[in-house]
PDB file of N, CA and C in Angstrom:
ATOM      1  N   UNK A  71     111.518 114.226  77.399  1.00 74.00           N
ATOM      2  CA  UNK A  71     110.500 113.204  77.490  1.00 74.00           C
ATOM      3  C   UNK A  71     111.037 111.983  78.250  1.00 74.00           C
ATOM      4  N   UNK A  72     111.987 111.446  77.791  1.00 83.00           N
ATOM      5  CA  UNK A  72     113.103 110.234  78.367  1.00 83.00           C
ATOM      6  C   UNK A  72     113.132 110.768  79.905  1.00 83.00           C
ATOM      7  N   UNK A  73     113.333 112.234  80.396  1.00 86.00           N
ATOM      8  CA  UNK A  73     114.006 112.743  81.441  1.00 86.00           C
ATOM      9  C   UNK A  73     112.549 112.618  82.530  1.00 86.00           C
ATOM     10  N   UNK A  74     111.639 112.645  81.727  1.00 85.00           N
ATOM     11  CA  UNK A  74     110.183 112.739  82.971  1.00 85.00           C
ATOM     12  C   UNK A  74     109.880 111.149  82.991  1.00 85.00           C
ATOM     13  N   UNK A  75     109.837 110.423  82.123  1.00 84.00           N
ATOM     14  CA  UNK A  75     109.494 108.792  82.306  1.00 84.00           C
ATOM     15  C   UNK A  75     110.895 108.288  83.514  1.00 84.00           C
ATOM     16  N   UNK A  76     112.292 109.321  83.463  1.00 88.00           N
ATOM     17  CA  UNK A  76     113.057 108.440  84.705  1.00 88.00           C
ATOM     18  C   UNK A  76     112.215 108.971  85.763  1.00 88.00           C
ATOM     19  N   UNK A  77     112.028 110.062  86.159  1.00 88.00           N
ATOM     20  CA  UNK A  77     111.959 110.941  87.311  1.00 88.00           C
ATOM     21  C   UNK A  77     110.358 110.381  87.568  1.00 88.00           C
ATOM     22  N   UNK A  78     109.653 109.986  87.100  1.00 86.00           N
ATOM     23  CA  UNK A  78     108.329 109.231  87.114  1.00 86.00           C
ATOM     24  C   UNK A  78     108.794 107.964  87.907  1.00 86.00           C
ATOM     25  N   UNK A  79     110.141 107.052  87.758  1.00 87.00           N
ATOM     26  CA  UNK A  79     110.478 105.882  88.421  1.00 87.00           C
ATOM     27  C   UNK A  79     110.843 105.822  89.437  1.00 87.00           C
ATOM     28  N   UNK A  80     111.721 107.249  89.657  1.00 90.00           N
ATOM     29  CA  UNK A  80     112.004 108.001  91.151  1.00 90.00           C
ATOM     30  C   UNK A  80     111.023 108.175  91.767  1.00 90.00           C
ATOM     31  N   UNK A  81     109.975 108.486  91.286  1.00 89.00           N
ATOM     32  CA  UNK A  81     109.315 109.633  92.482  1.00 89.00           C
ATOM     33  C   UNK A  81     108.095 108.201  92.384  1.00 89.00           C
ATOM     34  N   UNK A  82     107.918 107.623  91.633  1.00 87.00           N
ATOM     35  CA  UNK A  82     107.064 106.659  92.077  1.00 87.00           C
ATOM     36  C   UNK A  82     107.501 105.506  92.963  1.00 87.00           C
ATOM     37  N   UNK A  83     108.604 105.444  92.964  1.00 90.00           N
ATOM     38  CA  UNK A  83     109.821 104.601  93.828  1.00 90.00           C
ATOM     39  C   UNK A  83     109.368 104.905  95.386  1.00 90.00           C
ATOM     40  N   UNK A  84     109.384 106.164  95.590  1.00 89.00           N
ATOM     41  CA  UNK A  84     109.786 107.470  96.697  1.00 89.00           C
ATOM     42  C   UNK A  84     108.865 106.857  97.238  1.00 89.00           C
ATOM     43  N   UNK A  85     107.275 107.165  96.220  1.00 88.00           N
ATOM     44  CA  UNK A  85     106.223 107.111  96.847  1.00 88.00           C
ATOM     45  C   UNK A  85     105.408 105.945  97.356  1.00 88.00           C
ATOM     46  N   UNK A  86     106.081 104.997  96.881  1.00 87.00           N
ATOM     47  CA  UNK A  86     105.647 103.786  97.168  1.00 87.00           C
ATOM     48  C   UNK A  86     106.812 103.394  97.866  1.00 87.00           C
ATOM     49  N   UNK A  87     107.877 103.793  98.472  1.00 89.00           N
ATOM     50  CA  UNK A  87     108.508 103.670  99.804  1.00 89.00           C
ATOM     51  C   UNK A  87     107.788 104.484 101.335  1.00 89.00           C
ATOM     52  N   UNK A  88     107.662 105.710 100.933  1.00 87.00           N
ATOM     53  CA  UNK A  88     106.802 106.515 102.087  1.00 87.00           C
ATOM     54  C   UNK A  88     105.465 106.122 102.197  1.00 87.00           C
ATOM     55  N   UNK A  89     104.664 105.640 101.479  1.00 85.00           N
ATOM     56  CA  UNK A  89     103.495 104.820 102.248  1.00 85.00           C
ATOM     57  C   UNK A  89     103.060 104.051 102.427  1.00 85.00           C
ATOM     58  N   UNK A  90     104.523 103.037 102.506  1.00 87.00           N
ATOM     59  CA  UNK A  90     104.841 101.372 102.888  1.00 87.00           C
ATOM     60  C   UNK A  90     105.376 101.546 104.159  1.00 87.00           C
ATOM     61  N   UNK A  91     106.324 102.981 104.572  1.00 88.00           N
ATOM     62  CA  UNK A  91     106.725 103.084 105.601  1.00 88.00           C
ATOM     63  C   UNK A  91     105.746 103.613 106.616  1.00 88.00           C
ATOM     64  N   UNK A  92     105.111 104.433 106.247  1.00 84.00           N
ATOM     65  CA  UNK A  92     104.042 105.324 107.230  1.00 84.00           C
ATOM     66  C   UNK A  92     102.910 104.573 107.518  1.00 84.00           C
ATOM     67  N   UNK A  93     102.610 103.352 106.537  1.00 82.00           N
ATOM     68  CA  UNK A  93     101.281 102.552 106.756  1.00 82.00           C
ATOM     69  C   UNK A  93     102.082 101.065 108.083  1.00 82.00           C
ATOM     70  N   UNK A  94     103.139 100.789 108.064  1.00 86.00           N
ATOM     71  CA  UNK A  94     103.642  99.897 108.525  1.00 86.00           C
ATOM     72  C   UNK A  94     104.372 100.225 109.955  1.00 86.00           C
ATOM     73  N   UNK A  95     105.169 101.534 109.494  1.00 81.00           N
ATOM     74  CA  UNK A  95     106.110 101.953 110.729  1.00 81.00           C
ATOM     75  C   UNK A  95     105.369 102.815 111.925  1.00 81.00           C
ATOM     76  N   UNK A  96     105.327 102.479 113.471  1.00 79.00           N
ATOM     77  CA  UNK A  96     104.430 103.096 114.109  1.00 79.00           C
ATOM     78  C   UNK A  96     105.159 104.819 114.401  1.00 79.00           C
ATOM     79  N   UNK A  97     106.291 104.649 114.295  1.00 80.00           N
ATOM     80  CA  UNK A  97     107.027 106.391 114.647  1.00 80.00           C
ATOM     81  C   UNK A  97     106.371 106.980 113.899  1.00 80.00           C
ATOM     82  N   UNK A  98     106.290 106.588 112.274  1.00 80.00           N
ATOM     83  CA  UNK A  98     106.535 107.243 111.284  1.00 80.00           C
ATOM     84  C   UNK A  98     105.393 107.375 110.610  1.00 80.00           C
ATOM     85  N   UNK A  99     104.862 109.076 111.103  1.00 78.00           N
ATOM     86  CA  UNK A  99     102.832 109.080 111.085  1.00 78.00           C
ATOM     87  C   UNK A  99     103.023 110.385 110.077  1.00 78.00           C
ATOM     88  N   UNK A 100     102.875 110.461 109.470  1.00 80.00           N
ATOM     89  CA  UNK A 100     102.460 111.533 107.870  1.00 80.00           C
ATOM     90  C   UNK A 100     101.144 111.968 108.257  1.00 80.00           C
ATOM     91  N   UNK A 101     100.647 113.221 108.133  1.00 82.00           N
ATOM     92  CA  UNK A 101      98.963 113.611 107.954  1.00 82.00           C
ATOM     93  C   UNK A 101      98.639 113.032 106.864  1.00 82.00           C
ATOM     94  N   UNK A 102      97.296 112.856 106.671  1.00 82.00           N
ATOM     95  CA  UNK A 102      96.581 112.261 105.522  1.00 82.00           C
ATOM     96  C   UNK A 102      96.912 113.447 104.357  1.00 82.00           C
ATOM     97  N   UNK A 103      96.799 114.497 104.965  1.00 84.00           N
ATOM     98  CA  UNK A 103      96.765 115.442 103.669  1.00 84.00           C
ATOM     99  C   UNK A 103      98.593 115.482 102.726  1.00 84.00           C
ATOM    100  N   UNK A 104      99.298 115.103 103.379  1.00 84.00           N
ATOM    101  CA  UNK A 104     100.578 115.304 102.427  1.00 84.00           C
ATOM    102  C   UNK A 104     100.727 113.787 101.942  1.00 84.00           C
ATOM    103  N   UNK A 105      99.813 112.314 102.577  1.00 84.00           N
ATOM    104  CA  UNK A 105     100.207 111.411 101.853  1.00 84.00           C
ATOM    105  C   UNK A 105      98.906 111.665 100.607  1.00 84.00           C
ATOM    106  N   UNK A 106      98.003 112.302 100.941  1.00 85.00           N
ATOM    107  CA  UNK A 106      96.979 112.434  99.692  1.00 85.00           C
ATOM    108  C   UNK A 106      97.897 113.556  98.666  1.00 85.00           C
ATOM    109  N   UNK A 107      99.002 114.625  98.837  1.00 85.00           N
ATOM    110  CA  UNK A 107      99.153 115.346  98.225  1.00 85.00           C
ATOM    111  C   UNK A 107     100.379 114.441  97.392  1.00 85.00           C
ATOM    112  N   UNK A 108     101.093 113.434  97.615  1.00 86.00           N
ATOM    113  CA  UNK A 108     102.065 112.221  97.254  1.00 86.00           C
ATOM    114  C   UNK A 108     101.487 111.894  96.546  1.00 86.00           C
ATOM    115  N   UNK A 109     100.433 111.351  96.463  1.00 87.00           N
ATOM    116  CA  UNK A 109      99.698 110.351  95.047  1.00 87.00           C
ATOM    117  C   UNK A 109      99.184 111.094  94.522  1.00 87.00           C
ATOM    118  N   UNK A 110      98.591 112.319  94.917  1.00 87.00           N
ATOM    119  CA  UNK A 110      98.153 113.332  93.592  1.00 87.00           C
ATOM    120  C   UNK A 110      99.628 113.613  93.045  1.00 87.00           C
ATOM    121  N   UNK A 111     100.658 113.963  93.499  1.00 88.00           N
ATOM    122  CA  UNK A 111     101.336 114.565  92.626  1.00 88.00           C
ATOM    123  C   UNK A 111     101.965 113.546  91.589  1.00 88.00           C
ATOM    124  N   UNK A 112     102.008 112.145  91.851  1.00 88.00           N
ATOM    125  CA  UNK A 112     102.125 110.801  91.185  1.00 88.00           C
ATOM    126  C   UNK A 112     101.428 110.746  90.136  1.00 88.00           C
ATOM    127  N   UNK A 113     100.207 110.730  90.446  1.00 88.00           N
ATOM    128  CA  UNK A 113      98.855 110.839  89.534  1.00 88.00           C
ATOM    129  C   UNK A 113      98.868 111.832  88.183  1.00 88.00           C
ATOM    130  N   UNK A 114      99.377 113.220  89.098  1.00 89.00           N
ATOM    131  CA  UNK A 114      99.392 114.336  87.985  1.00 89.00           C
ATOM    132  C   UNK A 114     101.043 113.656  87.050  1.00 89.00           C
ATOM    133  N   UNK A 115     101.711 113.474  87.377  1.00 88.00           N
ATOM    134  CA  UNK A 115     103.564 112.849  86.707  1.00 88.00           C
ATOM    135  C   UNK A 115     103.067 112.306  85.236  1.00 88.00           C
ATOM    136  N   UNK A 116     102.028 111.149  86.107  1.00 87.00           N
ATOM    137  CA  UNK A 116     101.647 110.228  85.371  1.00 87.00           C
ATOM    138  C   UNK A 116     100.994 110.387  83.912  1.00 87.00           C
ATOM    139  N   UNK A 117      99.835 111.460  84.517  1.00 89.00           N
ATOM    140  CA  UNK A 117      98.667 111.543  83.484  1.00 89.00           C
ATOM    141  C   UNK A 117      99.224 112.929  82.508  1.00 89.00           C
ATOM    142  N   UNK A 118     100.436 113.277  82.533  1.00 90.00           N
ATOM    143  CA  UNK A 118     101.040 114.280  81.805  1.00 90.00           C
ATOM    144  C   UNK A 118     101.991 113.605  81.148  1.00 90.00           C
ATOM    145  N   UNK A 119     102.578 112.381  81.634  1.00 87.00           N
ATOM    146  CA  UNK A 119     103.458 111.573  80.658  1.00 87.00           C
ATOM    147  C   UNK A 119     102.432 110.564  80.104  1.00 87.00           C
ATOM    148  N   UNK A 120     101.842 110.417  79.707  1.00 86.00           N
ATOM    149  CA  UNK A 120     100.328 110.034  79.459  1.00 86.00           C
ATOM    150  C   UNK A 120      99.646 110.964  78.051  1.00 86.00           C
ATOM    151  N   UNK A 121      99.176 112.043  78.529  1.00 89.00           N
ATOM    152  CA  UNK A 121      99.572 113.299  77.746  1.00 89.00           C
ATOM    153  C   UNK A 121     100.657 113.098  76.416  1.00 89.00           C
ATOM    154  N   UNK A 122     101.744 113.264  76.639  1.00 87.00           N
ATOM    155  CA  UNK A 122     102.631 114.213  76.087  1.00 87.00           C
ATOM    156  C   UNK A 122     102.831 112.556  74.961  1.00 87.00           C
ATOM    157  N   UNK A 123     102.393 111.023  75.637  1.00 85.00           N
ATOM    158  CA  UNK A 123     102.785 110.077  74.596  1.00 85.00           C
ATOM    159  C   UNK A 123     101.142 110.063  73.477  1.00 85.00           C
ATOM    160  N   UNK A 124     100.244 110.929  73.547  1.00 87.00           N
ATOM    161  CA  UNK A 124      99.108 110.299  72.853  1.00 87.00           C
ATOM    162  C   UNK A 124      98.109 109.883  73.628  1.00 87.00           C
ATOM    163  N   UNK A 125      98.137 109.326  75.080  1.00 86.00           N
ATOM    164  CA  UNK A 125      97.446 108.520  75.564  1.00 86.00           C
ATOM    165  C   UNK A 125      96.634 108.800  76.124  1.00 86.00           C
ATOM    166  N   UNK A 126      95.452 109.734  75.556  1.00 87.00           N
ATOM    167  CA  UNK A 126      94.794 110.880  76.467  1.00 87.00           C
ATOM    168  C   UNK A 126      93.458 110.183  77.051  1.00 87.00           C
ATOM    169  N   UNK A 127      92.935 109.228  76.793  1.00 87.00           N
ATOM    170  CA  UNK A 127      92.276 108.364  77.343  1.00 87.00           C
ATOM    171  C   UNK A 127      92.918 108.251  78.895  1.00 87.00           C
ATOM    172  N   UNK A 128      93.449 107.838  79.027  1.00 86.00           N
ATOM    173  CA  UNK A 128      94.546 107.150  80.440  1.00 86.00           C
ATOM    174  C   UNK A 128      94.695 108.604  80.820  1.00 86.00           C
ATOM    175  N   UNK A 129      95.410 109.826  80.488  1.00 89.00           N
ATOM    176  CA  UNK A 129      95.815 110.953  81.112  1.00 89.00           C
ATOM    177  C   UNK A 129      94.637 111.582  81.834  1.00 89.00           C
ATOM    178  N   UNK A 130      93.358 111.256  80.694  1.00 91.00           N
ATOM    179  CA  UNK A 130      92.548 111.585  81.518  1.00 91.00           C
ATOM    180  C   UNK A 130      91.664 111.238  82.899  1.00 91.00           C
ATOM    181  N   UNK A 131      91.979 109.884  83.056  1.00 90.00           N
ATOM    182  CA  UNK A 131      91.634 109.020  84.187  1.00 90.00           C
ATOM    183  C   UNK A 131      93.151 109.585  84.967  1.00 90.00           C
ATOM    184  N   UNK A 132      94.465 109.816  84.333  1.00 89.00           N
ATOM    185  CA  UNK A 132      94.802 110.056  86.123  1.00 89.00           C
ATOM    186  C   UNK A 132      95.009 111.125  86.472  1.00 89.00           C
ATOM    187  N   UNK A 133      94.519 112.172  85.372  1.00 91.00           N
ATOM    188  CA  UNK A 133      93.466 113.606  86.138  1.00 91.00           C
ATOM    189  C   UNK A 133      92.176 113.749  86.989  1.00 91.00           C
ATOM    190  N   UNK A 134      91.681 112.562  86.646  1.00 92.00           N
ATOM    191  CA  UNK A 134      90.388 112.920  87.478  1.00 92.00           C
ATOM    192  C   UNK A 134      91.150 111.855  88.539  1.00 92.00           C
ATOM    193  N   UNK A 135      91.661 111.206  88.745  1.00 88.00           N
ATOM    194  CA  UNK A 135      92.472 110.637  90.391  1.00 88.00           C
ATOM    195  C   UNK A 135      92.920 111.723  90.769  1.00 88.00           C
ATOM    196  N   UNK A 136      93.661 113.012  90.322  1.00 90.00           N
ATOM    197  CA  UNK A 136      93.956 114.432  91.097  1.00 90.00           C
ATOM    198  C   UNK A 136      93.114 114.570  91.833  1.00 90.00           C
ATOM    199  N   UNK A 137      92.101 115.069  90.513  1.00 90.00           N
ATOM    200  CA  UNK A 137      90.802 115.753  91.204  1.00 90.00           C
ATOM    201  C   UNK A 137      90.223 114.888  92.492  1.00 90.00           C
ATOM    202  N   UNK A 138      90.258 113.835  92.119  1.00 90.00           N
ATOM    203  CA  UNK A 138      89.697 113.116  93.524  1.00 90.00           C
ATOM    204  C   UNK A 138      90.488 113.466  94.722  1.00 90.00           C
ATOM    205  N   UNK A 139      91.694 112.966  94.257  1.00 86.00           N
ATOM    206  CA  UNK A 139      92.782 113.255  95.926  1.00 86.00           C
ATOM    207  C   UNK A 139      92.631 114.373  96.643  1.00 86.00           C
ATOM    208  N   UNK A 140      92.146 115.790  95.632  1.00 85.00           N
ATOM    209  CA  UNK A 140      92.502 117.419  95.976  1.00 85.00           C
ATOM    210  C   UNK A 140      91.356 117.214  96.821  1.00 85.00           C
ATOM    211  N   UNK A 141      89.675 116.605  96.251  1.00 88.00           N
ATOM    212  CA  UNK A 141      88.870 116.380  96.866  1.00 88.00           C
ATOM    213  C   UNK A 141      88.710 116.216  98.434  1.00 88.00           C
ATOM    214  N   UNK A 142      89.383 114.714  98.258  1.00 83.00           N
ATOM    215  CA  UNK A 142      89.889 113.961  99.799  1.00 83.00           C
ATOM    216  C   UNK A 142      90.500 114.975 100.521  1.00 83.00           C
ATOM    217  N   UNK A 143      91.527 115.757 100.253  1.00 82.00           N
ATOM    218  CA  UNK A 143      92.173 116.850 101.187  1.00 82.00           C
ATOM    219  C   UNK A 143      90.874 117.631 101.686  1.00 82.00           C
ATOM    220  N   UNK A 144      90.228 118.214 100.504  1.00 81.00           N
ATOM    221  CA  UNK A 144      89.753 119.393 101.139  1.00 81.00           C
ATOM    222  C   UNK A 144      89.124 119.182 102.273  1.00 81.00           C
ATOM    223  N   UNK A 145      87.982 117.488 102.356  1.00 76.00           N
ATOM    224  CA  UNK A 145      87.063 117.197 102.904  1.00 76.00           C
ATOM    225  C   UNK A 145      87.372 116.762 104.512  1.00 76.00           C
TER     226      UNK A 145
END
């Protein structure tokens, strides 16, 4: 449990480095679909450590942010 709330600080770290860099840096161009697949997979981290504390209110709002992002890809 301890081990997914670090790796949640990492990867939310990550992710809020790569689309500070890709929104700012002109080299550095990401498709929409892998920075939409970045915050879904953030989203899903989230709403499962969310989950696993009780907080299923909240887990469930950042499941349906998945569902939205998977959305955004498909479209």
């Amino acid at each position: 449990m301890k081990a997914l709330k670090i790796f949640n600080v990492f990867y939310g770290a990550a992710a809020l480095i790569w689309l500070t860099v890709s929104l700012f840096y002109e080299g550095f161009n990401p498709s929409v679909k892998i920075n939409a697949v970045i915050i879904g997979g953030l989203f899903l981290l989230l709403g499962i450590d969310d989950w696993m504390d009780g907080r299923k209110k909240y887990a469930a709002y950042y499941f349906f942010l998945v569902v939205v992002s998977i959305i955004a890809v498909m479209v």
